C-alpha positions as a printed NumPy array, in Angstrom:
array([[-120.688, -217.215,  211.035],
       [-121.138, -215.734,  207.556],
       [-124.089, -213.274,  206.977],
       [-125.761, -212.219,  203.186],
       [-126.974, -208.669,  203.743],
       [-129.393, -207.768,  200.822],
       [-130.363, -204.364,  201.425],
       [-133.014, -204.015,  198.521],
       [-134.946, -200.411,  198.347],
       [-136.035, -198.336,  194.748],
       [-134.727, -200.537,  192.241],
       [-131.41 , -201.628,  193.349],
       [-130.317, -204.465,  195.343],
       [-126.704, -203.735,  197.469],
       [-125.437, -207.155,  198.895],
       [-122.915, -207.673,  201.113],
       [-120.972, -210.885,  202.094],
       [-119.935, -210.431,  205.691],
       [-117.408, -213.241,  206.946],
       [-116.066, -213.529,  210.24 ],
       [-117.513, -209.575,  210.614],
       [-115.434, -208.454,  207.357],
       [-117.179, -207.   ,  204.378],
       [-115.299, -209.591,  201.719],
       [-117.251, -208.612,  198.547],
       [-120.022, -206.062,  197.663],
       [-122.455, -206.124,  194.532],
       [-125.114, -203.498,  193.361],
       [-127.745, -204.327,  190.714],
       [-130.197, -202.371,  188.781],
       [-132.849, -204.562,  188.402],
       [-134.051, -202.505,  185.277],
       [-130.524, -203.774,  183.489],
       [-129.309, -206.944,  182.298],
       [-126.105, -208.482,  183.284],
       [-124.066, -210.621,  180.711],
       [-122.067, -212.403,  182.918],
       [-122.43 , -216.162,  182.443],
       [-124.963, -215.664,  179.241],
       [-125.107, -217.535,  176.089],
       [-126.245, -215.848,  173.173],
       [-126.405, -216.813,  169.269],
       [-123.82 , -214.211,  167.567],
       [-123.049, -213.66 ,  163.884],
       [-119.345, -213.008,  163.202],
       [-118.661, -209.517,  162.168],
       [-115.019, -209.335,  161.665],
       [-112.021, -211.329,  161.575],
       [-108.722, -210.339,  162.648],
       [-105.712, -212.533,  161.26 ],
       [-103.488, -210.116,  162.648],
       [-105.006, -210.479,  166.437],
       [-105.864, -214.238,  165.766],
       [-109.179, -212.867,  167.1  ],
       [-113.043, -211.906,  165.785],
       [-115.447, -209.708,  166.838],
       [-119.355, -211.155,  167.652],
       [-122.51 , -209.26 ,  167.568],
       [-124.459, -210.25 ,  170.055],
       [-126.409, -207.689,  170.513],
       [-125.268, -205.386,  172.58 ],
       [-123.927, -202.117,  172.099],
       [-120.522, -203.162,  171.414],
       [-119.366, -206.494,  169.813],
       [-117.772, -208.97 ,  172.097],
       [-114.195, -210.157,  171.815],
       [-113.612, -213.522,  171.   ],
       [-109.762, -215.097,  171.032],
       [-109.016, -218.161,  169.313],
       [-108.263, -220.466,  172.002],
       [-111.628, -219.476,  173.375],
       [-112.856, -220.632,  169.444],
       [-111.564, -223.512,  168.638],
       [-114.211, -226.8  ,  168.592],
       [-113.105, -230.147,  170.866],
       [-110.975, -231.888,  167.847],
       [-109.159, -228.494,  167.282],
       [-108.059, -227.931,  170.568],
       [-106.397, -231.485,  171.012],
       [-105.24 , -231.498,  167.506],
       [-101.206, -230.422,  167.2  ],
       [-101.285, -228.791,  164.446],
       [-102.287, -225.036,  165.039],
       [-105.221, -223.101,  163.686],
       [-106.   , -219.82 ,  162.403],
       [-108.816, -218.117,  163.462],
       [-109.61 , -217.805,  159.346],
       [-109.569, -221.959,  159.64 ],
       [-112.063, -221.898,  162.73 ],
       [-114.421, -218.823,  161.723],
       [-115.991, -217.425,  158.75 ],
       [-117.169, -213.95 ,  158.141],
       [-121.068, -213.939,  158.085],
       [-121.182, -217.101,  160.256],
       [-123.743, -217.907,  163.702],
       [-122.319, -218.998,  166.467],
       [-123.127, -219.438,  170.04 ],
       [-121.09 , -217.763,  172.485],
       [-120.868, -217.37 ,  176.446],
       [-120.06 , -213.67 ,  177.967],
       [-116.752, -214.525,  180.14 ],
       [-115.706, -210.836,  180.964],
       [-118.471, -207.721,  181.079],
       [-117.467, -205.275,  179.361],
       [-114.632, -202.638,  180.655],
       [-114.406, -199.007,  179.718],
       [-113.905, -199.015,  176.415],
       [-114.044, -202.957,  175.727],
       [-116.824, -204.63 ,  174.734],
       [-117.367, -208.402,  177.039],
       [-115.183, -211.35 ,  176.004],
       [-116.65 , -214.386,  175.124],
       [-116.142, -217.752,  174.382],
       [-117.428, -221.289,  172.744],
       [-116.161, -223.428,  175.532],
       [-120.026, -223.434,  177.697],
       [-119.842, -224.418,  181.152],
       [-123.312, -224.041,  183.178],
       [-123.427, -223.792,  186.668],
       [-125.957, -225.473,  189.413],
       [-125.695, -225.762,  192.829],
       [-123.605, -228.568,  193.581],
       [-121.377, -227.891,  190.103],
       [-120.77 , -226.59 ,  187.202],
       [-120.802, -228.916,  183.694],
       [-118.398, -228.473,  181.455],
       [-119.151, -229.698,  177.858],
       [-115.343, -229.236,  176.203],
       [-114.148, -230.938,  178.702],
       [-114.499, -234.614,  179.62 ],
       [-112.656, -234.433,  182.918],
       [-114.281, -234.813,  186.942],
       [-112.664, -232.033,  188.723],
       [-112.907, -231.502,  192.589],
       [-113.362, -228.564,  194.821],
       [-109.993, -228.024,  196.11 ],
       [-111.919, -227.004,  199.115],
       [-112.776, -230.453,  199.665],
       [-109.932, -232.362,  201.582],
       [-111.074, -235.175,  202.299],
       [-109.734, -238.177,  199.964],
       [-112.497, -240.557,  200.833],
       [-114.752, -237.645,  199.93 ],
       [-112.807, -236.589,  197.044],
       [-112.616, -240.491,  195.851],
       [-116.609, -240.952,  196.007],
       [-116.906, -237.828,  193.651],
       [-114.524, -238.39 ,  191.317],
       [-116.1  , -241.933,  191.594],
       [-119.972, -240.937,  191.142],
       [-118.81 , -238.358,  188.349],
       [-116.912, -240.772,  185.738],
       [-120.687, -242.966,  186.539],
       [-123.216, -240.419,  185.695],
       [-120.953, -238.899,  182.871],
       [-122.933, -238.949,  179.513],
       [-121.358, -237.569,  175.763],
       [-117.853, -236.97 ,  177.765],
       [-119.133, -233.892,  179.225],
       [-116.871, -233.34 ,  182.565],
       [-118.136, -231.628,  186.016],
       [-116.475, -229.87 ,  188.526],
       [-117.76 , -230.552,  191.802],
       [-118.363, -227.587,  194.119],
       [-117.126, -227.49 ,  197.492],
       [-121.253, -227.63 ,  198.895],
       [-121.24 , -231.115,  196.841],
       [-119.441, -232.442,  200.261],
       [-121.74 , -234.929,  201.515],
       [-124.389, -234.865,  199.746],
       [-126.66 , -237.736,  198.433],
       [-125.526, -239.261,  195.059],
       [-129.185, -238.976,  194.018],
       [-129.423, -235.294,  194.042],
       [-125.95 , -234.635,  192.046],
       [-126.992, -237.165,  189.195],
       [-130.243, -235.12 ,  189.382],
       [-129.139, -231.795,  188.804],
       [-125.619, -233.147,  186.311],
       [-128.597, -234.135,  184.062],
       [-130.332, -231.048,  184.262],
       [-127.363, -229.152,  183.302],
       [-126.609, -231.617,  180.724],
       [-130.246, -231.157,  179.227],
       [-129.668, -227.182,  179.371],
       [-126.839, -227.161,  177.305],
       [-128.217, -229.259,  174.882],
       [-131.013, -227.01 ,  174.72 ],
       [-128.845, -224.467,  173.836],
       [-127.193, -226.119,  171.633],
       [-130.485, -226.694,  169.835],
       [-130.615, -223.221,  169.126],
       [-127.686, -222.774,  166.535],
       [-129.48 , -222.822,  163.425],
       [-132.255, -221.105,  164.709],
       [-134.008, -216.983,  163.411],
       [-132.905, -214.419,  164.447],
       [-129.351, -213.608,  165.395],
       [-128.325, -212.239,  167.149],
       [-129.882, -213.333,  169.737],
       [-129.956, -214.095,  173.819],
       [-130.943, -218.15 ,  174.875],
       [-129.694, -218.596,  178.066],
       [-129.135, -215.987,  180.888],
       [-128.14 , -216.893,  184.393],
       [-130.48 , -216.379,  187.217],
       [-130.72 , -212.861,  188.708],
       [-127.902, -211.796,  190.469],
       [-129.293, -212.591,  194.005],
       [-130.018, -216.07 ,  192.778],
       [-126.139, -216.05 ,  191.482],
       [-124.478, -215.568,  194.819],
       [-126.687, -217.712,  196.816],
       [-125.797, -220.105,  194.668],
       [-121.958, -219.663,  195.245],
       [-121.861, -218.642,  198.266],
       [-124.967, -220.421,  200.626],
       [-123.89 , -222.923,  202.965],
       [-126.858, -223.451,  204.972],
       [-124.762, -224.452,  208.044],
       [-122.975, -221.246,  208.37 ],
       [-124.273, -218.57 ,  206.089],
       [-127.312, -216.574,  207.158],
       [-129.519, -213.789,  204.894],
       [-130.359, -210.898,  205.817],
       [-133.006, -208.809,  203.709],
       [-135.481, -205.691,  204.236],
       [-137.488, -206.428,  201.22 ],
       [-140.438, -207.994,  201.971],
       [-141.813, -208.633,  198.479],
       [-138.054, -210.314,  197.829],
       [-138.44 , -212.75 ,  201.155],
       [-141.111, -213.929,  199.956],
       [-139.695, -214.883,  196.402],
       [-136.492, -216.521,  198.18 ],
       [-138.734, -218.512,  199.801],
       [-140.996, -219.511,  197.1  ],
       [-138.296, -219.995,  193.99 ],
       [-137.984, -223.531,  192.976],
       [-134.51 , -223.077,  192.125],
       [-133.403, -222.91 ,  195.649],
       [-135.901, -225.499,  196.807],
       [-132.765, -227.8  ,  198.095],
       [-131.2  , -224.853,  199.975],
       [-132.914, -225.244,  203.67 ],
       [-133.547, -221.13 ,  203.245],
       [-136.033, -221.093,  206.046],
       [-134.179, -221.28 ,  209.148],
       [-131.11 , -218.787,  207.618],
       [-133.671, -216.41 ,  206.016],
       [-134.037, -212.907,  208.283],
       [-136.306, -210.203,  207.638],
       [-135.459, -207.162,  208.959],
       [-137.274, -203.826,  207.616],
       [-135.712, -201.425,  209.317],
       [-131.634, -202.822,  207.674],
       [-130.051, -199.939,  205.864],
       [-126.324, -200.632,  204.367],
       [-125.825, -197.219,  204.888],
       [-125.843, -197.419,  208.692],
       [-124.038, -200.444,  209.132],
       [-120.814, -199.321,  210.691],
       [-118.43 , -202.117,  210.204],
       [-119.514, -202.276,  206.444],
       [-119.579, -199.052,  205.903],
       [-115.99 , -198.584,  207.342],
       [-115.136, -201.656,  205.468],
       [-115.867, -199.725,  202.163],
       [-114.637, -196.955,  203.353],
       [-111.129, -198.621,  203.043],
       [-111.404, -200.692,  200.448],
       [-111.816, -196.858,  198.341],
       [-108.754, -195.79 ,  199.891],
       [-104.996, -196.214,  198.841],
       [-103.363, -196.789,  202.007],
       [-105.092, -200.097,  204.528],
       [-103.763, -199.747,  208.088],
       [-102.671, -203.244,  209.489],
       [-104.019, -203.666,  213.467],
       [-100.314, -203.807,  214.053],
       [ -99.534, -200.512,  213.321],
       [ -98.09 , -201.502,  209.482],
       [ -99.976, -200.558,  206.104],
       [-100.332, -201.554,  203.316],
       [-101.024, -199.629,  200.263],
       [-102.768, -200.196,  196.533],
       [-102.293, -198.745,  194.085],
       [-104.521, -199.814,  190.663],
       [-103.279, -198.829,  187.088],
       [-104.338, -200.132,  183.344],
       [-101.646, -202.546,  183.586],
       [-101.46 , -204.252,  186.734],
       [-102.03 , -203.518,  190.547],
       [ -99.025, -202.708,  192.674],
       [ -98.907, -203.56 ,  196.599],
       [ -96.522, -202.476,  199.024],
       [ -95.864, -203.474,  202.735],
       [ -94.431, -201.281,  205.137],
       [ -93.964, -201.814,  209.32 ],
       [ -95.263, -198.414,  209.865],
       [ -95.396, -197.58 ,  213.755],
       [ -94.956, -201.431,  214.396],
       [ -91.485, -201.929,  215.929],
       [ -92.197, -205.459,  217.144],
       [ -91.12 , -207.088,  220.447],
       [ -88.319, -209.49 ,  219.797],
       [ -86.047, -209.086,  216.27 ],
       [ -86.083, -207.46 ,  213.408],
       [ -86.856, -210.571,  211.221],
       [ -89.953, -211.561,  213.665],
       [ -91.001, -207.849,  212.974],
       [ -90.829, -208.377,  209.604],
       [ -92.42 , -212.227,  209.181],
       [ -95.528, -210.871,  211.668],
       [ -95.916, -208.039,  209.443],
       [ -95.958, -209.347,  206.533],
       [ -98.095, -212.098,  207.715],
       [-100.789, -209.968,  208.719],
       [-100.371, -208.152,  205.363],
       [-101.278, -211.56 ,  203.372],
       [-104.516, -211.91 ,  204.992],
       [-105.769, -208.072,  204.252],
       [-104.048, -208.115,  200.73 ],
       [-106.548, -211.846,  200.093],
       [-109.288, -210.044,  201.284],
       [-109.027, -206.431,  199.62 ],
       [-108.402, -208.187,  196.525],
       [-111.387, -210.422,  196.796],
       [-113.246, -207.003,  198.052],
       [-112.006, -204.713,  195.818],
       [-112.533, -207.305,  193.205],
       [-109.224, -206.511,  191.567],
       [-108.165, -208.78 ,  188.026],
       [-105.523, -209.405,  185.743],
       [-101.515, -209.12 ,  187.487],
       [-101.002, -208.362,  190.841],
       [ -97.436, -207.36 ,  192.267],
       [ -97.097, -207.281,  195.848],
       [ -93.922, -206.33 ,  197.549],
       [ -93.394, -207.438,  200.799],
       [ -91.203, -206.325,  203.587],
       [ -88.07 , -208.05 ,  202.705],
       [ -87.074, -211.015,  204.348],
       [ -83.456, -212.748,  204.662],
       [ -84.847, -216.248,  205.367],
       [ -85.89 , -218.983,  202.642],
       [ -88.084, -220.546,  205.682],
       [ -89.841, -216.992,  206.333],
       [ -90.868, -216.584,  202.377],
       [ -92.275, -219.942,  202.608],
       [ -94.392, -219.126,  205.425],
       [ -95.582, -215.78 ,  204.118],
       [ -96.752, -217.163,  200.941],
       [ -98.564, -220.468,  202.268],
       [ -99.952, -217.774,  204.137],
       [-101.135, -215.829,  201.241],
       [-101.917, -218.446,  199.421],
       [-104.459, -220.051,  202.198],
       [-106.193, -217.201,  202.315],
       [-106.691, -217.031,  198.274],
       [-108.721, -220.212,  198.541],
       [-111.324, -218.065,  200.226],
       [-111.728, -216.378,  196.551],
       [-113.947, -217.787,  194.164],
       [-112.131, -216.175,  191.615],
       [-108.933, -218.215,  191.915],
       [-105.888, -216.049,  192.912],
       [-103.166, -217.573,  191.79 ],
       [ -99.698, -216.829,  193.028],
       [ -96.99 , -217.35 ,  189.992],
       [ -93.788, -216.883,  191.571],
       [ -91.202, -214.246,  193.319],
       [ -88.776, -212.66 ,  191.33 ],
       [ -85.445, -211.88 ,  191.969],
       [ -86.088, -208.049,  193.625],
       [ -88.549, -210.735,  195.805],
       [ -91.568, -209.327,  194.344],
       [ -94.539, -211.805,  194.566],
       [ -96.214, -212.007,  191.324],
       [-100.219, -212.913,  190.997],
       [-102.544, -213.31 ,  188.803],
       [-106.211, -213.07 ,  189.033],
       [-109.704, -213.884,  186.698],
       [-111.254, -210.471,  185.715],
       [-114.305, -210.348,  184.863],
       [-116.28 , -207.276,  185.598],
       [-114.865, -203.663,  186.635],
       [-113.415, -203.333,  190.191],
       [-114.954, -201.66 ,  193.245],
       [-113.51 , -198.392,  192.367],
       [-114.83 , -198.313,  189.029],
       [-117.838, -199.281,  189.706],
       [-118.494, -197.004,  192.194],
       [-116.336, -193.723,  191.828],
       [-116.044, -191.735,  189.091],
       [-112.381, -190.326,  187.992],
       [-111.478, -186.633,  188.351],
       [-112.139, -184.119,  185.726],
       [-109.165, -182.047,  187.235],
       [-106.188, -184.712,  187.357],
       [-107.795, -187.173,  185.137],
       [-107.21 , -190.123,  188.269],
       [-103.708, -189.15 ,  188.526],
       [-104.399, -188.053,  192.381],
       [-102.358, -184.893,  192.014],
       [-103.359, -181.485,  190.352],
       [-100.622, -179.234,  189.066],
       [ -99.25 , -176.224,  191.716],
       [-100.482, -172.411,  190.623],
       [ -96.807, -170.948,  188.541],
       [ -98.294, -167.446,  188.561]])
């Protein structure tokens, strides 16, 4: 059983997602700030770079947004073969509308693109591209056959869908519903191009509670927890999540503090720390840098019971599933290098990596393992799109500047 807890007190709403008893990702929102995650805005182009084959947008916000060409280029561009330059796609001076794909990190303003998708409940439209796309979740081909069926039927303009994995089962009626609704949002938005003033916001996704209960709700194994009593009642009320079945899932309790929950809290606790002990006696440890995000396996006090290479495969077995889930948790991006115990046997790399790999399809943000090198290293890739766990919630150290280590007194 999967539990939301939504511990909601001055201001700020802390949620946790709790499977199988495992903190697997943590969010905290000011609800006097804005997130720009997932919104469209009109933008004005305020410089090119021909250099970069990039431009910078105002759209707004404190600093301008980042837009790459690929992430500019219009429908007929992008299936043309001849290549463009981002002075062939973009003029100085020019409005366009834009979607924030990355918030912004450190120094970098967000990323954005052209290419809209809009999310619902059951999937997410996606205008540039004309293609039905499945869940991967979803295994069944019957299932995945009546989707792919029902999507190229309700398709209108050659604006593709992906169908989420809570789309499983569910009455054609209700995804043609809410495929139009999506399809009348963007065109709303679209509507807005030529439009006083710029720059300016037109579409921002739903609050961030809203967000993950639509991504993450299954109403036949996902409860919510809140001690908010004024929220309750607007889960229950909203119209947006009207088709959720809420009622019998929805627990107040007023007396829920984050802060006392011990399995969360030691759940945090480690996904701040360097070093993750393994139940086995191994460890793992993490290591985060501007670049990428080393991880190493070790056996630790875990000598095993019947060979050296069983030692190994169990250990590094057990290391797949807490790497999948401190990534998810820690909500680390971008390359990912994980070195695993080494292991003699074709057979035994095979089965550590379906391993890891199984328990990436747990992430909504797509894990993707790219291959293992010649030192065996496994090389991954991840979406980033806002600042990990540690950044968001530590600050670095004005003594060693986040190296972890302060110089020894010479005198």
């Amino acid at each position: 059983m999967n539990t939301i807890y939504i511990d909601s007190r001055d201001g700020v709403n802390r949620i946790c997602i709790v499977e199988d008893d495992r903190l697997v990702e943590y969010y905290k929102e000011d609800t006097q700030r804005h997130r720009l995650l997932g919104n469209v805005y009109r933008g004005r182009v305020q410089n090119i770079l021909q250099g970069m084959e990039a431009a910078f947008i105002d759209i707004g916000e404190d600093k301008n947004a980042y837009l790459n060409i690929k992430d500019a280029l219009d429908r007929e561009m992008m299936y043309k073969r001849e290549k463009s330059t981002i002075d062939e796609v973009l003029t100085q001076g020019e409005d366009i509308i834009v979607q924030v794909v990355k918030e912004p990190l450190g120094n970098k303003g967000p990323k954005v693109t052209t290419h809209l998708s809009i999310p619902g409940r059951y999937m997410v439209l996606t205008p540039y591209s004309s293609r039905v796309n499945i869940s991967k979740k979803i295994r069944t081909q019957e299932e995945i056959d009546r989707l792919r069926s029902l999507g190229k039927e309700i398709q209108t303009k050659q604006m593709g869908m992906i169908f989420r994995t809570v789309s499983q089962g569910v009455e054609s009626e209700l995804l043609s519903e809410e495929y139009l609704e999506l399809v009348d949002i963007f065109e709303t938005i679209e509507a807005e191009k030529n439009y006083l003033p710029t720059p300016k916001l037109i579409y921002s996704e739903p609050v961030l509670i809203l967000q993950i209960l639509r991504d993450y709700f299954d109403e036949t194994k996902t409860n919510v927890v809140t001690n908010n009593k004024e929220l309750l009642k607007r889960l229950k009320t909203t119209s947006k999540l009207k088709d959720y079945n809420l009622q019998d899932r929805l627990t107040y309790d007023p007396k829920y503090n984050m802060d006392y929950h011990m399995n969360i809290q030691m759940d945090m606790k480690e996904a701040l720390s360097r070093r993750v002990q393994l139940k086995s006696g191994g460890y793992i440890v993490i290591d985060e840098t501007e670049a990428l995000t080393v991880v190493d396996v070790n056996t630790g006090k875990y000598v095993g019971l019947i060979t050296l290479d069983d030692t190994i495969v169990r250990t590094n077995i057990e290391a797949a599933v807490e790497i999948a889930r401190q990534i998810r948790l820690r909500d680390i991006g971008g390359i990912i290098i994980i070195d695993f115990i080494d292991m003699k046997s074709n057979d035994n790399i095979d089965i550590v990596l379906k391993k890891l790999e199984k328990e990436f399809r747990k992430d909504k943000n797509k894990p993707y393992v790219v291959d293992i090198t010649k030192l065996s290293l496994v090389e991954v890739i991840r979406k980033r799109n806002r600042p990990t766990l540690d950044k968001k919630t530590t600050l670095v150290c004005p003594t060693c500047n986040g190296r972890g280590r302060i110089r020894k007194n010479e005198a």
